[in-house]
Structure formats: structure tokens, C-alpha cells
Short mmCIF file of C-alpha atoms and ligand atoms in Angstrom, two decimals:
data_model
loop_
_atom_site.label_atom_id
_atom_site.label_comp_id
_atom_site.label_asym_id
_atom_site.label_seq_id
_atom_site.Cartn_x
_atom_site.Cartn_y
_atom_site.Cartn_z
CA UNK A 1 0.00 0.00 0.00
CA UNK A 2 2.78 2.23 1.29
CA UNK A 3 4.91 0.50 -1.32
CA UNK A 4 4.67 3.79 -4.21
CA UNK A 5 6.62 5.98 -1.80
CA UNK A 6 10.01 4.47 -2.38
CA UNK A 7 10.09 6.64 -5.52
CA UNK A 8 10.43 9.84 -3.32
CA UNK A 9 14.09 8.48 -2.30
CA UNK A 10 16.35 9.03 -4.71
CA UNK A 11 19.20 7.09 -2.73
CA UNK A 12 17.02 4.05 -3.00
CA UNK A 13 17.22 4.13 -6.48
CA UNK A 14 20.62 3.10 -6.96
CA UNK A 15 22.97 -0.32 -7.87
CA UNK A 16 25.14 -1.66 -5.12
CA UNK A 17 27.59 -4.56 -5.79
CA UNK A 18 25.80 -5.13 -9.37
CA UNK A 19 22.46 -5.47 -7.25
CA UNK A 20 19.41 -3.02 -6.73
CA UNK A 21 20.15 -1.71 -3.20
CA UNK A 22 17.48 -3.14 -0.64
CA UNK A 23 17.62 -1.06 2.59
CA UNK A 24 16.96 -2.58 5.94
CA UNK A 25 19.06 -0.28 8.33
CA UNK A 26 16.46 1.60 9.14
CA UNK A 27 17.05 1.34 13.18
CA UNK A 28 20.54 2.73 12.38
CA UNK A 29 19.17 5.62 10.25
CA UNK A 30 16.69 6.37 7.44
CA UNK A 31 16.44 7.49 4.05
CA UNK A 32 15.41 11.10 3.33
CA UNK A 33 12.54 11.69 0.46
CA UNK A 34 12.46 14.13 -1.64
CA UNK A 35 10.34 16.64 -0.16
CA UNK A 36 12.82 16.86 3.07
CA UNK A 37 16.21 17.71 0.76
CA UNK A 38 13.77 20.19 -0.94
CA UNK A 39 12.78 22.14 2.45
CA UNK A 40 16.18 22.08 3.67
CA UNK A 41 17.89 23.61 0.23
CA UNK A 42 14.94 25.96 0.27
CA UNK A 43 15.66 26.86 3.56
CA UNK A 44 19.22 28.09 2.62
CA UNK A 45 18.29 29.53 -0.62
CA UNK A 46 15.99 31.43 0.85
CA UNK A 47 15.56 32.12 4.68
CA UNK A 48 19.13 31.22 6.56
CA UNK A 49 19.83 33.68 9.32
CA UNK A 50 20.71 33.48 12.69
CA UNK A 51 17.78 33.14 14.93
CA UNK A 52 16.30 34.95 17.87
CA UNK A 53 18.78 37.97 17.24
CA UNK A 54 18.32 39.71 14.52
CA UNK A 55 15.67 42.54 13.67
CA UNK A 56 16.08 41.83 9.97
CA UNK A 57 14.18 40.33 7.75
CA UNK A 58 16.00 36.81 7.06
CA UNK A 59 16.21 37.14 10.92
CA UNK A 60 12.60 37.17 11.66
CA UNK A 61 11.73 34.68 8.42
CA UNK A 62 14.55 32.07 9.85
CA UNK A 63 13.14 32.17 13.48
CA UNK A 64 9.63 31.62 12.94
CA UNK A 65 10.77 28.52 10.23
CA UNK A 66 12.35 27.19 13.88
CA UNK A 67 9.76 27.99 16.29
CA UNK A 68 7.06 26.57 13.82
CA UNK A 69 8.88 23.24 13.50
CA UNK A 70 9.03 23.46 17.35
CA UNK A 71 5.20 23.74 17.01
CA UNK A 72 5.14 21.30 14.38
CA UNK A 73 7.12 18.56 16.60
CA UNK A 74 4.90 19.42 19.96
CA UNK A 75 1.71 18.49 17.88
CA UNK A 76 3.33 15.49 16.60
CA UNK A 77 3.69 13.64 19.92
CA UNK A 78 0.03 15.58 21.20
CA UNK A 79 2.44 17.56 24.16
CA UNK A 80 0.98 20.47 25.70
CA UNK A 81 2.74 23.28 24.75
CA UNK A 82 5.69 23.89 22.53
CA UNK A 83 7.72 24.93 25.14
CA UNK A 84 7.87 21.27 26.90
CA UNK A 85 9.90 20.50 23.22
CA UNK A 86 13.65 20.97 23.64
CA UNK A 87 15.49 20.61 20.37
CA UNK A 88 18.69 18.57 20.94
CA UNK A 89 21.35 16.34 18.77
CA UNK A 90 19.59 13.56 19.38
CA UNK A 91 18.41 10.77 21.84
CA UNK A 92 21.61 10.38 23.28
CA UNK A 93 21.86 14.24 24.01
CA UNK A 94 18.69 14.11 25.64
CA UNK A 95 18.93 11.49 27.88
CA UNK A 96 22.29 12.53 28.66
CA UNK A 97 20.09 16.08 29.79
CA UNK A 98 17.39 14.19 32.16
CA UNK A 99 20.32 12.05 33.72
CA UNK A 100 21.90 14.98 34.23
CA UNK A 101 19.19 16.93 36.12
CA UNK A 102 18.82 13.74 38.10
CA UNK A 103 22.62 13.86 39.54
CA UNK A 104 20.93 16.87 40.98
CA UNK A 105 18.17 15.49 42.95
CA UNK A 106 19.77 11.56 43.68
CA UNK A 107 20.66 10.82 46.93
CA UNK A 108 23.16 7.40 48.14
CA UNK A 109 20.20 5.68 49.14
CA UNK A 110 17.97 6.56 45.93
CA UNK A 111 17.46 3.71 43.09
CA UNK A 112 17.31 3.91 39.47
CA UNK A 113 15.55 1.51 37.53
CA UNK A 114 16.62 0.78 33.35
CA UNK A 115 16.16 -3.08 31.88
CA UNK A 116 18.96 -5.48 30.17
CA UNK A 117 17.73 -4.23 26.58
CA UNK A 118 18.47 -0.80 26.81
CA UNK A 119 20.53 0.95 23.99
CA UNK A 120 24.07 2.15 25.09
CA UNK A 121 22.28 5.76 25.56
CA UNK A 122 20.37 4.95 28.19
CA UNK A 123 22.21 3.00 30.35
CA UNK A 124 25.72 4.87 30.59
CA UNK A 125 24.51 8.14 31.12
CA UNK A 126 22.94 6.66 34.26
CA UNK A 127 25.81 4.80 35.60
CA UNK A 128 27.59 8.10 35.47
CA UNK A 129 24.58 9.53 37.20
CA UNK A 130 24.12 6.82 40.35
CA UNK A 131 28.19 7.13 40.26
CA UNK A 132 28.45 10.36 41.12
CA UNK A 133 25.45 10.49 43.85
CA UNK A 134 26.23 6.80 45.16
CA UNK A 135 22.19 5.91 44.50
CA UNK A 136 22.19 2.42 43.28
CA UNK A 137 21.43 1.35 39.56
CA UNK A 138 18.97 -1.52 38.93
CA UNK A 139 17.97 -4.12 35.80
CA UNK A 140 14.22 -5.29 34.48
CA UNK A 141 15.18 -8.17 32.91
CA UNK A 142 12.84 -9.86 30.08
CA UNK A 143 10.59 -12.92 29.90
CA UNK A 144 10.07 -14.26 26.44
CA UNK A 145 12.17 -11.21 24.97
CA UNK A 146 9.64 -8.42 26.40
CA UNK A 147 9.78 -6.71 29.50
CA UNK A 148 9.02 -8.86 32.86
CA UNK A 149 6.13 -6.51 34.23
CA UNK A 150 7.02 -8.85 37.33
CA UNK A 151 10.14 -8.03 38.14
CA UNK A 152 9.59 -4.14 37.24
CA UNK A 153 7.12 -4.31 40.10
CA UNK A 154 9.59 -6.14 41.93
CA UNK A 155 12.34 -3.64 41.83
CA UNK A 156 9.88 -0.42 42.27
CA UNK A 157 10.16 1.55 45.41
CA UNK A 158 9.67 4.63 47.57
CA UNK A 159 13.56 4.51 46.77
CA UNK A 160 13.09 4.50 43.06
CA UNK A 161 13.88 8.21 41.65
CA UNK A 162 13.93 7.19 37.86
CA UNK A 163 12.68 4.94 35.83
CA UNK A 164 14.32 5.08 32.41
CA UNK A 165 13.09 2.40 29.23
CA UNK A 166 13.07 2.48 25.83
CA UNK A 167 9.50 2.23 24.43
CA UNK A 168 10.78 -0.51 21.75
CA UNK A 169 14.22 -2.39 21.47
CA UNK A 170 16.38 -1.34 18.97
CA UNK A 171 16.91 -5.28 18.78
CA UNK A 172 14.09 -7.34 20.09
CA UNK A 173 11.75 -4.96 18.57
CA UNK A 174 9.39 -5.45 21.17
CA UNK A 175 7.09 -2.38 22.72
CA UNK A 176 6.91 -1.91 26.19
CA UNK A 177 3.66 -1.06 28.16
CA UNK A 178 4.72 2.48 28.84
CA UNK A 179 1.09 3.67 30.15
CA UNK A 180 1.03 0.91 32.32
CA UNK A 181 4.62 1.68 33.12
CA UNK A 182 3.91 4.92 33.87
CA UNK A 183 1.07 4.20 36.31
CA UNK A 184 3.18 2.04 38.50
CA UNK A 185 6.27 4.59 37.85
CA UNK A 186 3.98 7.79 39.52
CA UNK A 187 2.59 5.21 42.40
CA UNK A 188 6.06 5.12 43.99
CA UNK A 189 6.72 8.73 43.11
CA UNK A 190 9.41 8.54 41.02
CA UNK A 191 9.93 9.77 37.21
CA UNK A 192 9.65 7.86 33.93
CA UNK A 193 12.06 8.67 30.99
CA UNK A 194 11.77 7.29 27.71
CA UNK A 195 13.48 6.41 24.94
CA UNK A 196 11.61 6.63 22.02
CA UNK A 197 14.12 6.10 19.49
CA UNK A 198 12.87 3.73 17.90
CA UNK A 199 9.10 3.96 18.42
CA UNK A 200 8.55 7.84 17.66
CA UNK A 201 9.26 6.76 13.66
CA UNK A 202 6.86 3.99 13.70
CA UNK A 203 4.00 4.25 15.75
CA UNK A 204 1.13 7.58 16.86
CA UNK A 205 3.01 8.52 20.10
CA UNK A 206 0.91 10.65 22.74
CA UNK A 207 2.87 11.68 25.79
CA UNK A 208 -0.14 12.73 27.16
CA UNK A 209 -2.02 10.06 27.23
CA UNK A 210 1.52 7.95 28.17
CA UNK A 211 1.42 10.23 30.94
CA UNK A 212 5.42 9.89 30.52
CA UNK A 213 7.42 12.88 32.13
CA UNK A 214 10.54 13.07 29.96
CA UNK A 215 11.00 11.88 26.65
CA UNK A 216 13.62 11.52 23.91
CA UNK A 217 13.96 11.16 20.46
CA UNK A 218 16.04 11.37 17.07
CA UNK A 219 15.57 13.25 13.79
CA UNK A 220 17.48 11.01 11.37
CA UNK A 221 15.35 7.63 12.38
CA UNK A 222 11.69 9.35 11.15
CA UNK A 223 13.55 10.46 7.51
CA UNK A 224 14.52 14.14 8.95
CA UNK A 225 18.16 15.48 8.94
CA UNK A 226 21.33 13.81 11.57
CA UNK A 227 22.31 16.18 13.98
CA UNK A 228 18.47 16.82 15.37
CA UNK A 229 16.55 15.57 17.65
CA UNK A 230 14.42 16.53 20.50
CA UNK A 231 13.64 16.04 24.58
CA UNK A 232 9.70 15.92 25.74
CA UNK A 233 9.85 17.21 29.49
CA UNK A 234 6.46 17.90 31.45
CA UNK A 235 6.61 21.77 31.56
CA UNK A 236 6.49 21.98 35.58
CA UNK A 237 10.03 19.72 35.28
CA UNK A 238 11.89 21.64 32.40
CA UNK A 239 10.85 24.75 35.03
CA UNK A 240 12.88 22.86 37.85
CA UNK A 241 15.35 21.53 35.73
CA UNK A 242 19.01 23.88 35.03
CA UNK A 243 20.16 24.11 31.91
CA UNK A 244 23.01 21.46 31.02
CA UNK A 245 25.05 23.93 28.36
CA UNK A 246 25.50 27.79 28.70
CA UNK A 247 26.36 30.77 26.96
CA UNK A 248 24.88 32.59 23.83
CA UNK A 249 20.95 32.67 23.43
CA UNK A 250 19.61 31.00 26.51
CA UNK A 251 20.33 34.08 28.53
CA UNK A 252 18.33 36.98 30.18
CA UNK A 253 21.09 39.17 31.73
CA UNK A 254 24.43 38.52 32.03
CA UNK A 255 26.55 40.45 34.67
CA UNK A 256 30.51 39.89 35.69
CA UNK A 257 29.62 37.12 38.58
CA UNK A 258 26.31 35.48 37.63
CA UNK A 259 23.64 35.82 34.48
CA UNK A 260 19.77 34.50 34.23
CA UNK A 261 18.03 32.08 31.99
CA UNK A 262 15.65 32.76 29.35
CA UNK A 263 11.98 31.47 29.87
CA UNK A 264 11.68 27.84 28.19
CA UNK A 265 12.34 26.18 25.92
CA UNK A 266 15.08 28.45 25.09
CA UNK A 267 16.93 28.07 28.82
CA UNK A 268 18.27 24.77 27.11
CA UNK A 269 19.11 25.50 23.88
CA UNK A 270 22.74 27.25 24.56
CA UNK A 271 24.53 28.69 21.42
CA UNK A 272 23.53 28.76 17.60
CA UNK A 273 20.62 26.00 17.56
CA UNK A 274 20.31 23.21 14.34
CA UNK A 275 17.74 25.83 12.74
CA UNK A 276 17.99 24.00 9.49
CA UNK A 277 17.91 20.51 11.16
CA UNK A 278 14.87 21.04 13.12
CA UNK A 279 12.83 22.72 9.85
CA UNK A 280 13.86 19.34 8.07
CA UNK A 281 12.73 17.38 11.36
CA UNK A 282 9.18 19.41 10.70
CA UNK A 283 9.22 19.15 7.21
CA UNK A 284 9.87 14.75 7.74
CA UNK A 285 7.26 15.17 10.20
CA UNK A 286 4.74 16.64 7.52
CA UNK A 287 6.06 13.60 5.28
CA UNK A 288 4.54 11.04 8.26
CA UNK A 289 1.86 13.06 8.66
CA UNK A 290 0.42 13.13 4.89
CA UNK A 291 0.62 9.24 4.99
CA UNK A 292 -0.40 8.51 8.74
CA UNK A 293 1.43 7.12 11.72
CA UNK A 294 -0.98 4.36 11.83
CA UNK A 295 -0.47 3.33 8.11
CA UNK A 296 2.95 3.43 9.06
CA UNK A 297 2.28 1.18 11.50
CA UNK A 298 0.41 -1.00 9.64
CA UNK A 299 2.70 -1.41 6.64
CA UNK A 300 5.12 -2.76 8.94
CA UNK A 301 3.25 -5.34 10.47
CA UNK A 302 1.91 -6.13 7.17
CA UNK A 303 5.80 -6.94 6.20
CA UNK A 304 6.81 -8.41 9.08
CA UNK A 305 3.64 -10.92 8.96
CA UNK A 306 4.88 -11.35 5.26
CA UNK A 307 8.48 -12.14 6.01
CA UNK A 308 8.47 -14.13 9.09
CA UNK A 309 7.38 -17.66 8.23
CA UNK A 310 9.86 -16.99 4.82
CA UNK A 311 12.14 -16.76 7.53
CA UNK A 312 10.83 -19.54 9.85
CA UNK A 313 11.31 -21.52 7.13
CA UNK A 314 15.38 -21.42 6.58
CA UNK A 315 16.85 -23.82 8.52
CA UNK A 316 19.64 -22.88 11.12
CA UNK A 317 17.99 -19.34 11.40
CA UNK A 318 17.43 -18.14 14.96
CA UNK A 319 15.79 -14.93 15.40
CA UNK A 320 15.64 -13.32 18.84
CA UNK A 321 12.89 -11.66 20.78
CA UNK A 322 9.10 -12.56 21.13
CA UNK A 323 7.77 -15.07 19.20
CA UNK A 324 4.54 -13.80 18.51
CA UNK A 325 4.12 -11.66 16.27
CA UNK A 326 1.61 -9.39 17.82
CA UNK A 327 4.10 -7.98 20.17
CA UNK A 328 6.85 -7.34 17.48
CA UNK A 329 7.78 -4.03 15.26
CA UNK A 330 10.04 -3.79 12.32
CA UNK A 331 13.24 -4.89 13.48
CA UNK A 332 14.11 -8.66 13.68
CA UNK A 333 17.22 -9.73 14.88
CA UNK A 334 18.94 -13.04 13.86
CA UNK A 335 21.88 -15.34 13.66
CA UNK A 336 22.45 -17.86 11.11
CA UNK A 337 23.68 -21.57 11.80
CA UNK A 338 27.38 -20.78 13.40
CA UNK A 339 28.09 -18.23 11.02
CA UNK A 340 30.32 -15.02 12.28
CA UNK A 341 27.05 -12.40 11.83
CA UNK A 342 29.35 -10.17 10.10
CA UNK A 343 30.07 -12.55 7.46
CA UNK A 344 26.80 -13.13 6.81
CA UNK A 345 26.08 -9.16 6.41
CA UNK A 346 29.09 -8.79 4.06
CA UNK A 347 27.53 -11.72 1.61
CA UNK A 348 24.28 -9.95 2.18
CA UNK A 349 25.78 -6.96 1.14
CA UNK A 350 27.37 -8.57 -2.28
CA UNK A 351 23.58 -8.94 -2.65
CA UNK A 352 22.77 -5.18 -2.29
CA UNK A 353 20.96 -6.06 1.03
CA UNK A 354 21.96 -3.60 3.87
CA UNK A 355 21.42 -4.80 7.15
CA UNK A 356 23.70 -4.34 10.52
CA UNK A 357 25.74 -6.65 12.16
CA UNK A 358 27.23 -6.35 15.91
CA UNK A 359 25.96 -5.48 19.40
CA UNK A 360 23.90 -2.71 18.47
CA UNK A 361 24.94 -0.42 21.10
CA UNK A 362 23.46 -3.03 23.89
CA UNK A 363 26.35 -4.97 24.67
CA UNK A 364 24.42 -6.06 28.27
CA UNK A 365 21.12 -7.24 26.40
CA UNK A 366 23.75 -9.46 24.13
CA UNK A 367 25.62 -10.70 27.03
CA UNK A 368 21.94 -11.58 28.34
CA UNK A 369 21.03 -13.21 25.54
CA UNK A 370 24.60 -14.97 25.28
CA UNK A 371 25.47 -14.23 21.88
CA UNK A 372 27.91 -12.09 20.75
CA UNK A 373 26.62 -10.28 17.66
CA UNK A 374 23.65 -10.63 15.50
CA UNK A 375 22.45 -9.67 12.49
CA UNK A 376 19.38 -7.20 12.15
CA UNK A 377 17.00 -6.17 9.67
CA UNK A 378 14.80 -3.30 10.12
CA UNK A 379 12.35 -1.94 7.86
CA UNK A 380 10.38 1.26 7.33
CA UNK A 381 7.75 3.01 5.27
CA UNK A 382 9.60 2.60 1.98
CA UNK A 383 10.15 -1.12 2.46
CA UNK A 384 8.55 -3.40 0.19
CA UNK A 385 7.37 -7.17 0.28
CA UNK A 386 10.25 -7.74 -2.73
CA UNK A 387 12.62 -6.31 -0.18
CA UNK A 388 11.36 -9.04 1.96
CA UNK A 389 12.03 -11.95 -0.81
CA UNK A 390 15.00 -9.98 -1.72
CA UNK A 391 16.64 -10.57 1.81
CA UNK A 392 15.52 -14.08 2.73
CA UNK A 393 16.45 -15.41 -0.92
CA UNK A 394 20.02 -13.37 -0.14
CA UNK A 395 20.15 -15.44 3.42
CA UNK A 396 19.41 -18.61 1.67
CA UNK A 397 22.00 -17.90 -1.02
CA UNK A 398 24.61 -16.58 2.03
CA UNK A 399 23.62 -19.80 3.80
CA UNK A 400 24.49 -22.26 0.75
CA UNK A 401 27.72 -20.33 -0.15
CA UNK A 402 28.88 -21.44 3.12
CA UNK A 403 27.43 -24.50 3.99
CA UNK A 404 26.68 -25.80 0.64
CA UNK A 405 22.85 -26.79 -0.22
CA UNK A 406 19.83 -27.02 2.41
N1 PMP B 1 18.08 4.48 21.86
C1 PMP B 1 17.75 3.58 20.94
C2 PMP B 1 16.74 2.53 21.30
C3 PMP B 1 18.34 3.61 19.68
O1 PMP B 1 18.02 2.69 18.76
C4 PMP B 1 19.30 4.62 19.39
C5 PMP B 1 20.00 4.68 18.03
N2 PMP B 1 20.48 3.48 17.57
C6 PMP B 1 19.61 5.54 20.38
C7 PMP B 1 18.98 5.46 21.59
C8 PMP B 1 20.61 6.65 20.14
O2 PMP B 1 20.15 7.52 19.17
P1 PMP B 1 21.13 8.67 18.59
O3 PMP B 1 22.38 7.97 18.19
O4 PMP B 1 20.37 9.22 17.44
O5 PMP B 1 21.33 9.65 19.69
#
């Protein structure tokens, strides 16, 4: 249904190793249509200026372009205001921000709660936090590749401060209950933090109705530019929050000893902001928009219901994470026989299939799982069900150059 779109990517259109490229790296990063390199080029052909500064024209044009993609973004995830939306680098940056405000307030005896399938982001940036304060740092761990609601409930606490999850694995692909998360979260007090990497591109999110009080996301994974990416915060936390960077723009006054903050969001957004990165977040956004978060949705579960008994069916394939299908998204994670998981994405790649190989920036979910790489295929709106025969009759052929015939 979605499958006409792929024509509004030029990079799709293009031979790798002798082969019509077939992208399914999509967790890593996505493809930009055409309509997003035409906002940003018109955006400095016509309107690029510094923002918030100048009286001038360009000025004026080039800060309303930024504050309406502010706008833009804030209706996207149904937040309050605009000023609970913090434009950052990314997710990392943005967790990196809410752990920071939380060395603030953590005490030796506080907790802070994450699970064993977080992404790199959201796990280091909390050691360092509970390292510094001496509150301890504690793991969900999964049952049948999701989230054990069990021991969540377990490990909850008047001494829990945080709770910080990502609202789907970047390699199980599995979603976690974040309302329900969020009721038991608020019971004992404490915050919620999310990581929405990888669910913002693919699913309606509502923070409202999540109820979540901080959450992050990136730019590059919903087809908008690198370098952008954005931090939900409940607008009565940003107020208690400090800023994490200072100097130019996120000032009131500045005297010789001590200066004040602007109002939000700008208190956070220290120095020349991504102007041009956040209009191409807005204009991506406006891309998702036309077709629908929940045909997004849909076309990936339509592929992923296509592909997985194609898959089922190779011998020596493993794929990890929940085996029903109902509680997957578009990423599926697998090894093949014994093979070294890079191997098998290199002959993939001779096929013009990209997929990732590695740890995927969770080396403690691996460990969990004891492997020590896997391959991963993720797919997104431009994804087609001939990518899907493309990649499982590339396995097959990966499979039989190494092993010799099934
Ligand atoms: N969390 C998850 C679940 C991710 O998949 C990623 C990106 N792979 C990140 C965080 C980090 O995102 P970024 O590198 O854009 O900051």
C-alpha cells in the first residue's frame, strides 16, 4: 500500500555490488525523500539567518521557520505546549540532559531503575549519574524477549527516583507497556524517561495520554536530517530543571559574577541552535503526517507478517525476541547456523541487502542473551514485500555459499 513511496528516495534508487540496493538499516538511520532535501535547500536559498537575534528580515523569516517546527514537533507527539519540546542532537543528548538533572536530585540511598535491553544511551549516562550520587542502579530483565512486568514491580520503590526504558528495542523490537509503566512509575513517586528512538518513527506517540514525564527522540530515524533531535519534558520539570550547556541565546542578563536564563524552551538550547535541522525534522514530520502514523504502522506489520514464516522456514535461522508476532515491530534480529554475523552481512551486502551486524549499542542485552553479535533487519515506510524476498532469498544464497545446499 505504502509500497509507491520508495520513488520519493532518490538514494534508494541506486545499484550496489551489481544489485538493486534493498535497505533494511532503518534502526541505524533512514532514508530522506524528496520533499525533506527540498525544504532544507529551500531553507538556505531562501531564509538562513541566525535566529532569535536579529531585527532583519531573514532574521525574523529564519526564526519563525524554527519555532514553527518546534510547534510542528509538539503536535506530533500531542504535548501540551511547545515549550515542553527541547530541540537537541539527538536521543543520546537528551537522555544525557534528564540524567543529568537527576545527579541533581539523587541521593546514596535513591534507586534507578533501566532493563537489560536498553541501547548504550540509556544506560551509561545513568551509571555516570548513580556514580556520582552513590544511588544504586537496577535491571528489568525480560521474559520471552519483552519486558518482565514482574520483576519491574519487583524492583519499584519509595527509593526508586527514575525509571528510564526504551518504548521498543532497537533489537528485540518489542514495545513496552509504557502507560502501564507509567502508572506504576507515579505510584512510587518517582519519574519515567523514555526512549523513544525507535518507536517515535513507527507508531502515533501521545505523551499525554503515556502520561510519561521526559522523553527523547532522534531526527534522522523518522527520515529528517542527523544532527536533530528533540527532549519531551512535562513543563512543571523543564521549570525545575538547570540548563546542562551555557552561553549565547539562553540568557536573560548577564553580569561579571552570575547571568539568568531565558523562559523555556530556550533556557536549554545554549549557542547557535540546528535551525535548518529542526525545519527538516518538521518538514519529515509533515512527510509522516500526509501518509499517517498508523499506516505506518500497519505497513510494517503487514511486512513483518509477510516475512516471518519466509524466515521460519530457513533452517539454522534463529531470530531473537518474542515469538509472537503481535508484540513485534520492524526490526528482527537473527543469527544464522554458526556463522560469524558479520560474514553473513558482508555476503548480504554482495547482494545489495543492507542490514547491521554487531551489538547494536546493547552490549548487556547481548551478554543476556549470550550471543555475541547478531544480524538485524529493520524496515520502514519505503520497504517493500520484494525487499522481503530480496533478503531471505540473499540469506538462503549466504547460507548455501557457506554451507553448501539445504
Ligand atoms: N536508543 C535507541 C533505542 C536507539 O536505537 C538509538 C539509536 N540506535 C539511540 C537510543 C541513540 O540515538 P542517537 O544515536 O540518534 O542519539
Amino acid at each position: 500500500m505504502l509500497e509507491e513511496c520508495k520513488s520519493d528516495f532518490p538514494i534508494l534508487d541506486q545499484i550496489v555490488n551489481d544489485e538493486p540496493l534493498v535497505y533494511l538499516d532503518n534502526a541505524a538511520t533512514t532514508q530522506k525523500p524528496q520533499q525533506v532535501l527540498d525544504v532544507l535547500a529551500d531553507y538556505y536559498q531562501k531564509d538562513n539567518a541566525n535566529v532569535h537575534r536579529g531585527v532583519h528580515t531573514l532574521s525574523e523569516r529564519s526564526t519563525a521557520r524554527y519555532e514553527a517546527a518546534r510547534q510542528t514537533v509538539a503536535d506530533f507527539i500531542r504535548a501540551k505546549s511547545s515549550k515542553e519540546i527541547l530541540f537537541t542532537r539527538g536521543t543520546t543528548t537528551g537522555l544525557n540532559w534528564v540524567a543529568q538533572f537527576a545527579r541533581d536530585l539523587l541521593q546514596a540511598d535513591d534507586e534507578v531503575i533501566i532493563s537489560v535491553q536498553e541501547h548504550h544511551s540509556n544506560i551509561i549516562p545513568w551509571q555516570q549519574a548513580c556514580q556520582k550520587t552513590g544511588a544504586k542502579l537496577r535491571y528489568v530483565t525480560l521474559k520471552n524477549g519483552e519486558l518482565d512486568m514482574d520483576v519491574l514491580k519487583e524492583v519499584l520503590s519509595e527509593k526508586t527516583k527514575f525509571v528510564s526504558l526504551a518504548h521498543i528495542s532497537n533489537v528485540l523490537g518489542s514495545v513496552a507497556p509504557i502507560k502501564e509503566i507509567a502508572e506504576l512509575v507515579h505510584a512510587v513517586g518517582a519519574y519515567l524517561v523514555v526512549d523513544g528512538a525507535q518507536s517515535t518513527p513507527h507508531m502515533v506517540i501521545d505523551v499525554q495520554d503515556l502520561d510519561v514525564d521526559f522523553f527523547a527522540f532522534s531526527g534522522h530515524k523518522m527520515l529528517g536530517p542527523t544532527g536533530i533531535g528533540v527532549l519531551y519534558g512535562k513543563q512543571e520539570l523543564l521549570e525545575l530543571m538547570s540548563p546542562v550547556e551555557f552561553g549565547g541565546e539562553m540568557i536573560e542578563f548577564v553580569y561579571e559574577q552570575y547571568a539568568t536564563w531565558k523562559e523555556l524552551p530556550w533556557k536549554f538550547e545554549a549557542g547557535t541552535p540546528n535551525i535548518a535541522g529542526a525545519v527538516g525534522l518538521a518538514a519529515a514530520i509533515d512527510y509522516l503526517n500526509d501518509i499517517g502514523m498508523e499506516h505506518v504502522q500497519q505497513h510494517e506489520e503487514e511486512l513483518i507478517a509477510y516475512i516471518w514464516p519466509k524466515l521460519q522456514a530457513i533452517p539454522g535461522l534463529t531470530i531473537y525476541g518474542s515469538q509472537d508476532l503481535s508484540k513485534r515491530t520492524g526490526v528482527i534480529a537473527f543469527n544464522l547456523d554458526n556463522l560469524h554475523p558479520h560474514d553473513v552481512a558482508t555476503a548480504l551486502d554482495y547482494e545489495g541487502v543492507a542490514v547491521r551486524a554487531g551489538h547494536h549499542c546493547a552490549q548487556p542485552l547481548l551478554r543476556y542473551l549470550q550471543v555475541p553479535a547478531t544480524v538485524r533487519a529493520s524496515f520502514y515506510i519505503y520497504n517493500t514485500k520484494a525487499d522481503c524476498d530480496k533478503l531471505v532469498e540473499a540469506i538462503i544464497k549466504t547460507k548455501e555459499f557457506f554451507n553448501g545446499p539445504i
